[in-house]
PDB file of C-alpha atoms in Angstrom:
ATOM      1  CA  MET A   1     -25.223   5.665  -6.601  1.00 89.00           C
ATOM      2  CA  ILE A   2     -25.429   3.127  -3.837  1.00 91.00           C
ATOM      3  CA  LEU A   3     -28.631   1.117  -3.726  1.00 90.00           C
ATOM      4  CA  ILE A   4     -29.447  -0.513  -0.123  1.00 90.00           C
ATOM      5  CA  LEU A   5     -32.532  -2.731   0.083  1.00 89.00           C
ATOM      6  CA  SER A   6     -33.243  -3.406   3.255  1.00 87.00           C
ATOM      7  CA  ILE A   7     -36.329  -3.129   5.742  1.00 84.00           C
ATOM      8  CA  GLU A   8     -37.795  -0.137   7.826  1.00 82.00           C
ATOM      9  CA  GLN A   9     -36.268   0.292  11.081  1.00 78.00           C
ATOM     10  CA  ASP A  10     -33.110  -1.752  10.955  1.00 84.00           C
ATOM     11  CA  GLU A  11     -30.923  -0.101  13.058  1.00 87.00           C
ATOM     12  CA  SER A  12     -27.478  -0.933  11.405  1.00 89.00           C
ATOM     13  CA  THR A  13     -29.043   0.182   8.358  1.00 90.00           C
ATOM     14  CA  ILE A  14     -29.944   3.945   9.897  1.00 91.00           C
ATOM     15  CA  ASP A  15     -26.208   3.878  11.212  1.00 91.00           C
ATOM     16  CA  ILE A  16     -24.703   3.359   7.742  1.00 92.00           C
ATOM     17  CA  ILE A  17     -26.946   5.992   6.011  1.00 92.00           C
ATOM     18  CA  LYS A  18     -25.511   8.376   8.919  1.00 94.00           C
ATOM     19  CA  TRP A  19     -22.023   7.329   7.329  1.00 93.00           C
ATOM     20  CA  LEU A  20     -23.376   7.914   3.829  1.00 92.00           C
ATOM     21  CA  TYR A  21     -24.698  11.159   4.802  1.00 91.00           C
ATOM     22  CA  TYR A  22     -21.205  12.142   6.301  1.00 92.00           C
ATOM     23  CA  LEU A  23     -19.362  11.264   3.418  1.00 91.00           C
ATOM     24  CA  LYS A  24     -21.985  13.037   1.112  1.00 91.00           C
ATOM     25  CA  GLU A  25     -22.476   9.968  -1.103  1.00 90.00           C
ATOM     26  CA  ASP A  26     -25.274   9.688  -3.250  1.00 90.00           C
ATOM     27  CA  PHE A  27     -27.650   6.613  -2.420  1.00 91.00           C
ATOM     28  CA  ILE A  28     -31.132   5.586  -2.414  1.00 89.00           C
ATOM     29  CA  LEU A  29     -32.436   2.992   0.193  1.00 89.00           C
ATOM     30  CA  LEU A  30     -35.703   0.732  -0.562  1.00 86.00           C
ATOM     31  CA  ASN A  31     -37.415  -0.806   2.328  1.00 83.00           C
ATOM     32  CA  ASN A  32     -39.487  -3.927   2.018  1.00 78.00           C
ATOM     33  CA  ASN A  33     -42.704  -1.940   2.268  1.00 76.00           C
ATOM     34  CA  GLU A  34     -41.793   0.778  -0.651  1.00 78.00           C
ATOM     35  CA  PHE A  35     -44.060  -0.808  -3.236  1.00 81.00           C
ATOM     36  CA  ILE A  36     -43.193  -0.464  -6.631  1.00 82.00           C
ATOM     37  CA  ASN A  37     -45.651   1.350  -8.885  1.00 81.00           C
ATOM     38  CA  SER A  38     -44.136   0.987 -12.496  1.00 85.00           C
ATOM     39  CA  VAL A  39     -41.602  -1.072 -13.920  1.00 85.00           C
ATOM     40  CA  THR A  40     -39.664  -0.373 -17.486  1.00 88.00           C
ATOM     41  CA  VAL A  41     -37.421  -3.022 -18.729  1.00 88.00           C
ATOM     42  CA  ASP A  42     -35.620  -2.968 -21.844  1.00 87.00           C
ATOM     43  CA  ILE A  43     -33.730  -6.489 -22.381  1.00 86.00           C
ATOM     44  CA  ASN A  44     -31.675  -5.068 -25.657  1.00 85.00           C
ATOM     45  CA  THR A  45     -30.317  -2.156 -23.806  1.00 83.00           C
ATOM     46  CA  SER A  46     -30.541  -3.511 -20.184  1.00 80.00           C
ATOM     47  CA  GLU A  47     -32.194  -0.320 -19.201  1.00 87.00           C
ATOM     48  CA  VAL A  48     -34.363  -0.531 -16.246  1.00 88.00           C
ATOM     49  CA  PHE A  49     -36.528   2.087 -14.125  1.00 90.00           C
ATOM     50  CA  ILE A  50     -38.090   1.261 -11.315  1.00 86.00           C
ATOM     51  CA  THR A  51     -40.612   3.753  -9.698  1.00 85.00           C
ATOM     52  CA  THR A  52     -42.069   3.420  -6.080  1.00 84.00           C
ATOM     53  CA  LYS A  53     -44.428   6.538  -4.719  1.00 81.00           C
ATOM     54  CA  ASP A  54     -41.441   8.875  -3.995  1.00 79.00           C
ATOM     55  CA  VAL A  55     -38.453   8.077  -6.063  1.00 84.00           C
ATOM     56  CA  THR A  56     -36.991   6.846  -9.401  1.00 87.00           C
ATOM     57  CA  VAL A  57     -34.234   4.099  -9.483  1.00 86.00           C
ATOM     58  CA  ASN A  58     -32.119   3.902 -12.731  1.00 88.00           C
ATOM     59  CA  PHE A  59     -30.288   0.577 -12.583  1.00 87.00           C
ATOM     60  CA  ASN A  60     -27.517   2.425 -15.088  1.00 87.00           C
ATOM     61  CA  GLU A  61     -26.811   4.784 -12.611  1.00 88.00           C
ATOM     62  CA  VAL A  62     -26.178   2.594  -9.506  1.00 89.00           C
ATOM     63  CA  THR A  63     -22.903   1.925  -8.834  1.00 89.00           C
ATOM     64  CA  SER A  64     -22.781  -0.606  -5.883  1.00 90.00           C
ATOM     65  CA  VAL A  65     -25.701  -2.513  -3.880  1.00 90.00           C
ATOM     66  CA  TRP A  66     -25.912  -3.633  -0.284  1.00 88.00           C
ATOM     67  CA  TYR A  67     -28.125  -6.402   0.041  1.00 86.00           C
ATOM     68  CA  ARG A  68     -28.853  -5.796   3.783  1.00 86.00           C
ATOM     69  CA  ARG A  69     -32.424  -7.545   4.143  1.00 80.00           C
ATOM     70  CA  GLY A  70     -35.258  -6.287   1.631  1.00 72.00           C
ATOM     71  CA  ASN A  71     -36.266  -7.149  -1.478  1.00 75.00           C
ATOM     72  CA  PHE A  72     -38.259  -5.507  -4.529  1.00 79.00           C
ATOM     73  CA  THR A  73     -41.817  -5.482  -3.598  1.00 75.00           C
ATOM     74  CA  LEU A  74     -44.593  -4.891  -6.223  1.00 71.00           C
ATOM     75  CA  TYR A  75     -48.422  -4.305  -6.167  1.00 63.00           C
ATOM     76  CA  ASN A  76     -50.843  -6.986  -6.186  1.00 61.00           C
ATOM     77  CA  CYS A  77     -53.506  -5.984  -8.735  1.00 57.00           C
ATOM     78  CA  ILE A  78     -55.538  -8.952  -8.693  1.00 56.00           C
ATOM     79  CA  GLU A  79     -58.757  -9.035  -6.400  1.00 60.00           C
ATOM     80  CA  ILE A  80     -61.113 -11.727  -7.168  1.00 60.00           C
ATOM     81  CA  LYS A  81     -61.108 -14.437  -4.431  1.00 64.00           C
ATOM     82  CA  ASP A  82     -62.206 -17.438  -6.432  1.00 63.00           C
ATOM     83  CA  PHE A  83     -60.785 -20.438  -8.104  1.00 66.00           C
ATOM     84  CA  ILE A  84     -59.757 -18.287 -11.287  1.00 72.00           C
ATOM     85  CA  GLY A  85     -58.569 -15.494  -9.346  1.00 68.00           C
ATOM     86  CA  ASP A  86     -56.407 -17.892  -7.270  1.00 76.00           C
ATOM     87  CA  LYS A  87     -54.734 -19.656 -10.269  1.00 81.00           C
ATOM     88  CA  VAL A  88     -54.236 -16.047 -11.989  1.00 79.00           C
ATOM     89  CA  THR A  89     -52.987 -14.383  -8.727  1.00 78.00           C
ATOM     90  CA  GLU A  90     -50.554 -17.356  -8.959  1.00 82.00           C
ATOM     91  CA  PHE A  91     -49.789 -16.952 -12.452  1.00 83.00           C
ATOM     92  CA  PHE A  92     -48.634 -13.171 -11.337  1.00 82.00           C
ATOM     93  CA  THR A  93     -46.484 -14.397  -8.456  1.00 81.00           C
ATOM     94  CA  GLU A  94     -44.676 -16.708 -10.916  1.00 85.00           C
ATOM     95  CA  GLU A  95     -44.319 -13.420 -13.271  1.00 84.00           C
ATOM     96  CA  LYS A  96     -43.116 -11.324 -10.846  1.00 83.00           C
ATOM     97  CA  LYS A  97     -40.854 -14.048  -9.324  1.00 83.00           C
ATOM     98  CA  ASP A  98     -39.005 -14.244 -12.661  1.00 87.00           C
ATOM     99  CA  LEU A  99     -39.014 -10.466 -12.835  1.00 85.00           C
ATOM    100  CA  PHE A 100     -37.427  -9.807  -9.735  1.00 84.00           C
ATOM    101  CA  GLU A 101     -34.721 -12.615 -10.668  1.00 85.00           C
ATOM    102  CA  TYR A 102     -33.845 -10.965 -13.747  1.00 86.00           C
ATOM    103  CA  LEU A 103     -33.325  -7.494 -11.741  1.00 86.00           C
ATOM    104  CA  HIS A 104     -30.893  -9.161  -9.242  1.00 86.00           C
ATOM    105  CA  PHE A 105     -29.226 -10.706 -12.147  1.00 87.00           C
ATOM    106  CA  LEU A 106     -28.327  -7.020 -13.643  1.00 87.00           C
ATOM    107  CA  LEU A 107     -27.785  -6.209 -10.105  1.00 87.00           C
ATOM    108  CA  SER A 108     -25.292  -9.028  -9.565  1.00 84.00           C
ATOM    109  CA  GLN A 109     -22.949  -7.476 -12.297  1.00 86.00           C
ATOM    110  CA  LYS A 110     -22.198  -4.620 -10.206  1.00 86.00           C
ATOM    111  CA  PRO A 111     -19.673  -4.522  -7.006  1.00 87.00           C
ATOM    112  CA  SER A 112     -22.079  -5.381  -4.145  1.00 86.00           C
ATOM    113  CA  ILE A 113     -22.037  -6.627  -0.153  1.00 86.00           C
ATOM    114  CA  ASN A 114     -23.594 -10.189  -0.567  1.00 81.00           C
ATOM    115  CA  ASN A 115     -26.028 -11.007  -3.267  1.00 76.00           C
ATOM    116  CA  TYR A 116     -29.908 -11.243  -3.176  1.00 75.00           C
ATOM    117  CA  ASN A 117     -29.714 -14.954  -2.415  1.00 72.00           C
ATOM    118  CA  PHE A 118     -28.006 -14.423   0.696  1.00 64.00           C
ATOM    119  CA  LYS A 119     -30.326 -14.828   3.440  1.00 66.00           C
ATOM    120  CA  LYS A 120     -31.055 -18.212   3.482  1.00 76.00           C
ATOM    121  CA  VAL A 121     -28.531 -20.908   4.192  1.00 86.00           C
ATOM    122  CA  ASN A 122     -29.162 -24.501   5.099  1.00 90.00           C
ATOM    123  CA  LYS A 123     -27.733 -25.014   8.832  1.00 92.00           C
ATOM    124  CA  LEU A 124     -27.199 -28.594   8.120  1.00 93.00           C
ATOM    125  CA  ILE A 125     -25.458 -28.134   4.765  1.00 94.00           C
ATOM    126  CA  VAL A 126     -23.404 -25.643   6.494  1.00 94.00           C
ATOM    127  CA  LEU A 127     -22.595 -27.675   9.359  1.00 95.00           C
ATOM    128  CA  THR A 128     -21.722 -30.815   6.748  1.00 96.00           C
ATOM    129  CA  ILE A 129     -19.344 -28.361   4.885  1.00 96.00           C
ATOM    130  CA  ALA A 130     -17.456 -27.053   7.902  1.00 96.00           C
ATOM    131  CA  LYS A 131     -16.891 -30.420   9.018  1.00 96.00           C
ATOM    132  CA  GLN A 132     -15.561 -31.080   5.590  1.00 97.00           C
ATOM    133  CA  LEU A 133     -13.135 -28.346   5.852  1.00 97.00           C
ATOM    134  CA  GLY A 134     -11.803 -29.315   9.248  1.00 96.00           C
ATOM    135  CA  LEU A 135     -13.715 -27.357  11.728  1.00 97.00           C
ATOM    136  CA  CYS A 136     -15.127 -28.824  14.928  1.00 96.00           C
ATOM    137  CA  ILE A 137     -18.517 -28.986  15.297  1.00 96.00           C
ATOM    138  CA  PRO A 138     -21.035 -30.009  18.011  1.00 94.00           C
ATOM    139  CA  LYS A 139     -22.460 -33.950  17.502  1.00 93.00           C
ATOM    140  CA  THR A 140     -25.767 -33.178  16.034  1.00 93.00           C
ATOM    141  CA  THR A 141     -28.667 -35.493  15.774  1.00 92.00           C
ATOM    142  CA  ILE A 142     -32.431 -34.528  14.129  1.00 93.00           C
ATOM    143  CA  THR A 143     -34.723 -36.611  15.374  1.00 93.00           C
ATOM    144  CA  ASN A 144     -38.856 -37.114  15.924  1.00 93.00           C
ATOM    145  CA  GLN A 145     -38.341 -40.509  18.208  1.00 93.00           C
ATOM    146  CA  LYS A 146     -38.471 -40.030  21.803  1.00 91.00           C
ATOM    147  CA  SER A 147     -36.152 -43.414  22.017  1.00 92.00           C
ATOM    148  CA  VAL A 148     -33.443 -41.840  19.760  1.00 92.00           C
ATOM    149  CA  LEU A 149     -33.541 -38.905  22.121  1.00 92.00           C
ATOM    150  CA  GLU A 150     -32.879 -40.823  24.806  1.00 90.00           C
ATOM    151  CA  GLU A 151     -30.080 -42.783  23.623  1.00 90.00           C
ATOM    152  CA  GLU A 152     -28.440 -39.434  22.528  1.00 90.00           C
ATOM    153  CA  LEU A 153     -28.943 -38.371  26.333  1.00 90.00           C
ATOM    154  CA  LYS A 154     -27.120 -41.250  27.793  1.00 88.00           C
ATOM    155  CA  GLY A 155     -24.159 -39.823  30.029  1.00 81.00           C
ATOM    156  CA  LYS A 156     -24.967 -36.283  28.432  1.00 84.00           C
ATOM    157  CA  SER A 157     -26.933 -33.378  28.087  1.00 87.00           C
ATOM    158  CA  LEU A 158     -27.939 -31.570  24.988  1.00 91.00           C
ATOM    159  CA  ILE A 159     -29.409 -28.518  23.473  1.00 87.00           C
ATOM    160  CA  THR A 160     -32.077 -28.034  21.065  1.00 90.00           C
ATOM    161  CA  LYS A 161     -32.442 -25.053  18.502  1.00 89.00           C
ATOM    162  CA  PRO A 162     -34.601 -24.681  15.243  1.00 88.00           C
ATOM    163  CA  ILE A 163     -33.193 -26.440  11.991  1.00 89.00           C
ATOM    164  CA  ASN A 164     -34.443 -22.932  10.223  1.00 85.00           C
ATOM    165  CA  ASP A 165     -34.400 -20.005  11.290  1.00 78.00           C
ATOM    166  CA  PRO A 166     -35.897 -18.766  14.758  1.00 76.00           C
ATOM    167  CA  ILE A 167     -39.090 -17.661  15.113  1.00 76.00           C
ATOM    168  CA  SER A 168     -40.792 -14.710  17.374  1.00 75.00           C
ATOM    169  CA  LEU A 169     -44.457 -14.696  18.235  1.00 76.00           C
ATOM    170  CA  TYR A 170     -45.431 -11.123  19.534  1.00 74.00           C
ATOM    171  CA  GLY A 171     -48.300  -8.878  19.996  1.00 77.00           C
ATOM    172  CA  ASP A 172     -49.417  -5.834  21.661  1.00 77.00           C
ATOM    173  CA  THR A 173     -48.597  -7.023  25.270  1.00 80.00           C
ATOM    174  CA  TYR A 174     -46.172  -9.823  24.765  1.00 74.00           C
ATOM    175  CA  TRP A 175     -42.956 -11.236  22.911  1.00 75.00           C
ATOM    176  CA  PHE A 176     -41.724 -14.701  22.817  1.00 77.00           C
ATOM    177  CA  PRO A 177     -38.828 -15.435  21.151  1.00 74.00           C
ATOM    178  CA  THR A 178     -37.099 -18.620  20.250  1.00 78.00           C
ATOM    179  CA  TYR A 179     -33.838 -19.206  22.114  1.00 80.00           C
ATOM    180  CA  THR A 180     -31.232 -22.115  22.234  1.00 82.00           C
ATOM    181  CA  THR A 181     -32.688 -24.593  25.317  1.00 84.00           C
ATOM    182  CA  SER A 182     -30.796 -27.079  27.326  1.00 86.00           C
ATOM    183  CA  ILE A 183     -32.628 -30.602  27.138  1.00 88.00           C
ATOM    184  CA  THR A 184     -31.880 -32.945  30.178  1.00 86.00           C
ATOM    185  CA  ALA A 185     -33.460 -36.219  30.518  1.00 87.00           C
ATOM    186  CA  GLU A 186     -36.231 -35.361  33.012  1.00 87.00           C
ATOM    187  CA  LYS A 187     -37.398 -33.194  30.110  1.00 89.00           C
ATOM    188  CA  ALA A 188     -37.461 -35.286  27.432  1.00 90.00           C
ATOM    189  CA  SER A 189     -39.209 -37.878  29.568  1.00 88.00           C
ATOM    190  CA  LEU A 190     -42.038 -35.384  29.234  1.00 90.00           C
ATOM    191  CA  PHE A 191     -41.715 -35.657  25.385  1.00 90.00           C
ATOM    192  CA  ASP A 192     -44.420 -38.026  23.723  1.00 91.00           C
ATOM    193  CA  ASP A 193     -42.970 -41.158  21.716  1.00 92.00           C
ATOM    194  CA  SER A 194     -43.469 -39.324  18.438  1.00 93.00           C
ATOM    195  CA  PHE A 195     -42.891 -35.269  18.171  1.00 91.00           C
ATOM    196  CA  GLY A 196     -42.263 -32.460  15.733  1.00 90.00           C
ATOM    197  CA  ILE A 197     -38.562 -33.323  14.097  1.00 91.00           C
ATOM    198  CA  SER A 198     -36.251 -31.506  16.196  1.00 91.00           C
ATOM    199  CA  LEU A 199     -32.427 -30.886  16.088  1.00 92.00           C
ATOM    200  CA  PHE A 200     -30.376 -31.788  19.073  1.00 92.00           C
ATOM    201  CA  GLN A 201     -27.031 -30.866  19.956  1.00 91.00           C
ATOM    202  CA  GLU A 202     -24.523 -32.111  22.482  1.00 91.00           C
ATOM    203  CA  ASN A 203     -23.872 -29.347  25.317  1.00 90.00           C
ATOM    204  CA  ILE A 204     -20.502 -28.088  24.892  1.00 90.00           C
ATOM    205  CA  LYS A 205     -18.982 -26.495  27.953  1.00 90.00           C
ATOM    206  CA  LYS A 206     -17.544 -23.285  27.011  1.00 89.00           C
ATOM    207  CA  THR A 207     -15.143 -21.174  28.316  1.00 91.00           C
ATOM    208  CA  LEU A 208     -16.423 -17.965  26.307  1.00 91.00           C
ATOM    209  CA  GLU A 209     -18.547 -17.708  23.157  1.00 92.00           C
ATOM    210  CA  ILE A 210     -17.258 -16.163  19.917  1.00 94.00           C
ATOM    211  CA  ARG A 211     -19.158 -13.578  17.483  1.00 94.00           C
ATOM    212  CA  SER A 212     -16.822 -12.979  14.370  1.00 96.00           C
ATOM    213  CA  TYR A 213     -17.881 -10.679  11.605  1.00 95.00           C
ATOM    214  CA  PHE A 214     -16.585 -10.948   8.610  1.00 95.00           C
ATOM    215  CA  LEU A 215     -16.435  -8.574   5.718  1.00 91.00           C
ATOM    216  CA  ASP A 216     -14.328  -8.792   2.396  1.00 85.00           C
ATOM    217  CA  GLY A 217     -11.979 -11.357   3.645  1.00 90.00           C
ATOM    218  CA  GLU A 218     -11.343  -9.623   7.064  1.00 93.00           C
ATOM    219  CA  PHE A 219     -12.354 -10.909  10.682  1.00 96.00           C
ATOM    220  CA  TYR A 220     -13.783  -8.460  13.547  1.00 96.00           C
ATOM    221  CA  SER A 221     -14.262 -11.274  16.098  1.00 95.00           C
ATOM    222  CA  MET A 222     -15.599 -10.337  19.917  1.00 93.00           C
ATOM    223  CA  ALA A 223     -15.394 -12.564  22.725  1.00 94.00           C
ATOM    224  CA  ILE A 224     -18.259 -12.878  25.031  1.00 88.00           C
ATOM    225  CA  PHE A 225     -17.763 -13.813  29.039  1.00 86.00           C
ATOM    226  CA  SER A 226     -21.161 -15.565  29.286  1.00 79.00           C
ATOM    227  CA  GLN A 227     -20.860 -18.375  31.134  1.00 79.00           C
ATOM    228  CA  LEU A 228     -20.540 -16.588  35.146  1.00 79.00           C
ATOM    229  CA  ASP A 229     -24.602 -15.703  34.282  1.00 68.00           C
ATOM    230  CA  GLU A 230     -26.852 -18.893  34.551  1.00 68.00           C
ATOM    231  CA  GLN A 231     -29.443 -16.647  32.398  1.00 69.00           C
ATOM    232  CA  THR A 232     -27.238 -16.450  29.822  1.00 71.00           C
ATOM    233  CA  LYS A 233     -25.222 -19.526  29.787  1.00 67.00           C
ATOM    234  CA  THR A 234     -26.932 -21.537  27.160  1.00 72.00           C
ATOM    235  CA  ASP A 235     -27.411 -18.969  24.927  1.00 73.00           C
ATOM    236  CA  PHE A 236     -26.318 -15.346  25.464  1.00 74.00           C
ATOM    237  CA  ARG A 237     -29.173 -13.749  23.653  1.00 73.00           C
ATOM    238  CA  CYS A 238     -30.963 -14.057  26.715  1.00 67.00           C
ATOM    239  CA  TYR A 239     -29.355 -10.551  27.758  1.00 70.00           C
ATOM    240  CA  ASN A 240     -29.072  -9.950  31.461  1.00 69.00           C
ATOM    241  CA  ASN A 241     -29.896  -6.194  31.014  1.00 77.00           C
ATOM    242  CA  GLN A 242     -29.216  -5.286  34.558  1.00 79.00           C
ATOM    243  CA  LYS A 243     -25.572  -7.244  34.685  1.00 79.00           C
ATOM    244  CA  PRO A 244     -24.517  -7.503  31.215  1.00 74.00           C
ATOM    245  CA  ASN A 245     -21.840  -9.880  29.800  1.00 71.00           C
ATOM    246  CA  ARG A 246     -18.328  -8.945  29.558  1.00 80.00           C
ATOM    247  CA  THR A 247     -17.403  -8.520  25.637  1.00 83.00           C
ATOM    248  CA  ILE A 248     -13.915  -7.860  24.597  1.00 92.00           C
ATOM    249  CA  PRO A 249     -12.385  -7.840  20.972  1.00 95.00           C
ATOM    250  CA  PHE A 250     -10.887 -11.284  20.184  1.00 95.00           C
ATOM    251  CA  ASN A 251      -8.587 -12.767  17.450  1.00 95.00           C
ATOM    252  CA  LEU A 252      -8.772 -15.859  16.264  1.00 96.00           C
ATOM    253  CA  PRO A 253      -6.370 -18.407  15.258  1.00 96.00           C
ATOM    254  CA  LEU A 254      -5.153 -17.920  11.820  1.00 97.00           C
ATOM    255  CA  ASP A 255      -6.212 -21.435  10.636  1.00 96.00           C
ATOM    256  CA  ILE A 256      -9.629 -20.896  12.189  1.00 97.00           C
ATOM    257  CA  GLU A 257     -10.343 -17.562   9.754  1.00 97.00           C
ATOM    258  CA  THR A 258      -8.736 -19.569   6.585  1.00 97.00           C
ATOM    259  CA  LYS A 259     -11.110 -22.490   7.211  1.00 97.00           C
ATOM    260  CA  LEU A 260     -13.820 -19.911   7.685  1.00 97.00           C
ATOM    261  CA  LYS A 261     -13.029 -17.802   4.669  1.00 96.00           C
ATOM    262  CA  THR A 262     -13.130 -20.657   2.977  1.00 96.00           C
ATOM    263  CA  LEU A 263     -16.491 -21.600   4.189  1.00 96.00           C
ATOM    264  CA  ALA A 264     -17.782 -18.263   3.392  1.00 94.00           C
ATOM    265  CA  GLU A 265     -16.911 -18.010  -0.290  1.00 93.00           C
ATOM    266  CA  LYS A 266     -18.200 -21.997  -0.294  1.00 93.00           C
ATOM    267  CA  LEU A 267     -21.601 -19.811   0.882  1.00 91.00           C
ATOM    268  CA  ASN A 268     -21.042 -16.983  -1.777  1.00 88.00           C
ATOM    269  CA  LEU A 269     -20.998 -14.660   1.015  1.00 89.00           C
ATOM    270  CA  THR A 270     -18.757 -11.418   1.194  1.00 87.00           C
ATOM    271  CA  SER A 271     -20.571 -10.254   4.641  1.00 90.00           C
ATOM    272  CA  CYS A 272     -21.723 -12.267   7.620  1.00 92.00           C
ATOM    273  CA  SER A 273     -21.045 -13.151  11.399  1.00 93.00           C
ATOM    274  CA  PHE A 274     -19.801 -16.896  12.449  1.00 96.00           C
ATOM    275  CA  ASP A 275     -20.743 -17.868  16.081  1.00 94.00           C
ATOM    276  CA  LEU A 276     -18.066 -20.157  17.745  1.00 96.00           C
ATOM    277  CA  ILE A 277     -17.087 -21.793  21.280  1.00 94.00           C
ATOM    278  CA  TYR A 278     -14.110 -22.183  22.817  1.00 94.00           C
ATOM    279  CA  THR A 279     -13.867 -25.000  25.099  1.00 94.00           C
ATOM    280  CA  PRO A 280     -12.226 -25.241  28.656  1.00 94.00           C
ATOM    281  CA  CYS A 281     -10.301 -28.133  26.371  1.00 93.00           C
ATOM    282  CA  LYS A 282      -8.696 -25.014  23.994  1.00 94.00           C
ATOM    283  CA  GLN A 283     -10.693 -25.817  21.179  1.00 95.00           C
ATOM    284  CA  TYR A 284     -12.691 -23.851  18.790  1.00 97.00           C
ATOM    285  CA  VAL A 285     -15.879 -25.209  17.935  1.00 96.00           C
ATOM    286  CA  PHE A 286     -18.133 -23.874  14.955  1.00 97.00           C
ATOM    287  CA  LEU A 287     -21.818 -23.348  15.488  1.00 95.00           C
ATOM    288  CA  GLU A 288     -23.759 -21.689  12.802  1.00 93.00           C
ATOM    289  CA  VAL A 289     -23.177 -18.582  10.355  1.00 94.00           C
ATOM    290  CA  ASN A 290     -25.565 -15.331  10.293  1.00 90.00           C
ATOM    291  CA  PRO A 291     -25.799 -14.823   6.488  1.00 88.00           C
ATOM    292  CA  ILE A 292     -27.335 -11.199   7.222  1.00 82.00           C
ATOM    293  CA  GLY A 293     -24.506 -10.516   9.428  1.00 71.00           C
ATOM    294  CA  GLN A 294     -25.529  -9.012  12.456  1.00 78.00           C
ATOM    295  CA  PHE A 295     -22.605  -6.362  13.292  1.00 88.00           C
ATOM    296  CA  GLY A 296     -23.910  -3.890  16.049  1.00 87.00           C
ATOM    297  CA  MET A 297     -23.019  -5.837  18.958  1.00 87.00           C
ATOM    298  CA  VAL A 298     -19.634  -6.427  17.835  1.00 91.00           C
ATOM    299  CA  SER A 299     -18.723  -2.688  16.565  1.00 92.00           C
ATOM    300  CA  TYR A 300     -19.642  -0.846  19.474  1.00 90.00           C
ATOM    301  CA  PRO A 301     -18.224  -2.838  22.269  1.00 91.00           C
ATOM    302  CA  CYS A 302     -14.837  -3.504  20.495  1.00 93.00           C
ATOM    303  CA  ASN A 303     -14.657  -0.015  18.570  1.00 93.00           C
ATOM    304  CA  TYR A 304     -14.485  -1.674  15.254  1.00 93.00           C
ATOM    305  CA  TYR A 305     -16.647   0.781  13.376  1.00 92.00           C
ATOM    306  CA  LEU A 306     -17.953  -1.632  11.284  1.00 93.00           C
ATOM    307  CA  GLU A 307     -20.345   0.971   9.947  1.00 92.00           C
ATOM    308  CA  GLU A 308     -17.623   3.217   8.818  1.00 92.00           C
ATOM    309  CA  LYS A 309     -15.819   0.415   6.998  1.00 91.00           C
ATOM    310  CA  ILE A 310     -19.049  -0.452   4.851  1.00 91.00           C
ATOM    311  CA  ALA A 311     -19.765   2.806   4.302  1.00 91.00           C
ATOM    312  CA  HIS A 312     -16.333   3.249   3.021  1.00 90.00           C
ATOM    313  CA  LYS A 313     -16.619  -0.168   1.067  1.00 88.00           C
ATOM    314  CA  LEU A 314     -19.669   1.431  -0.874  1.00 88.00           C
ATOM    315  CA  LYS A 315     -18.714   4.351  -1.188  1.00 83.00           C
ATOM    316  CA  LYS A 316     -15.188   3.371  -2.890  1.00 71.00           C
ATOM    317  CA  TYR A 317     -17.383   1.901  -6.232  1.00 61.00           C
ATOM    318  CA  ASP A 318     -19.497   5.131  -6.038  1.00 55.00           C
ATOM    319  CA  THR A 319     -17.966   7.317  -9.031  1.00 52.00           C
ATOM    320  CA  SER A 320     -21.021   9.277  -9.694  1.00 45.00           C
ATOM    321  CA  LYS A 321     -20.642  11.651  -7.229  1.00 45.00           C
ATOM    322  CA  ARG A 322     -24.362  13.499  -7.415  1.00 46.00           C
ATOM    323  CA  SER A 323     -24.909  16.154  -4.701  1.00 39.00           C
ATOM    324  CA  SER A 324     -28.310  14.724  -3.116  1.00 42.00           C
ATOM    325  CA  ALA A 325     -29.454  11.568  -1.240  1.00 45.00           C
ATOM    326  CA  VAL A 326     -32.594   9.894  -1.249  1.00 46.00           C
ATOM    327  CA  ILE A 327     -33.908   8.220   1.591  1.00 45.00           C
ATOM    328  CA  ARG A 328     -37.354   6.592   1.595  1.00 43.00           C
TER     329      ARG A 328
END
């Protein structure tokens, strides 16, 4: 039985599930809003049963795991809102943390795509490791001082983006995502002398951008021609839905793939997406890695059929061959 941990309405998860149905594979999907009602663990035998509203997962029957996005969620049974209640809540939070760590430890002994720690990588550490491996990276500065920013801007332009993950502000009638943004001397002149800690990088000229999905040692890369459109020039995710960027399959040089594969190994990732730039000087510049590994945007335009490949990867570990699939 294949266990999938994801979130509700994740399109890539839905696409994989369609393939698992087609392959007649037995699976259970646990979304992040699937509250666990009961847990039974026998440490001596390593037997684990977790039960939600509609399904029970027997860890002994799990043959492979796909860590997509979600995690286990347990009902909070503490309702007291005072000093003692807060302390008890904090205590139970730590109890659940250790329990979930143990559950993931047991699952880590089964074949899987990534692991429960995969969702968090430190961009600064990743850039440092990438440089140590011989990958070219943009000149990167982190500061909260206007004087330092103005010095960095002399003779060049910069971009800024979050150190951590981007945020999106949204409501019933609006959505404000976070994009990579260009920073000029004119914009910098509007800053206070001291501002919030920020990451700045050299605004490198691009011939094209590359999104490369990595799965189990193989690369599936796509070239994105984003530079002919002012809307997508700085960040191709500022999609022009009226006139989309041209995208085509692309082969990275072997030496670049080798370094990226070593980077994935050092980050303990078996599935992820790499973002790179190809410059007019014919240089490949590494930008960052997305550990969740968005692959739909690469799979469909390039006809890589990644959803089928992931389903087959999970299938080859599933020896239970039971007839029914359970989806929640």
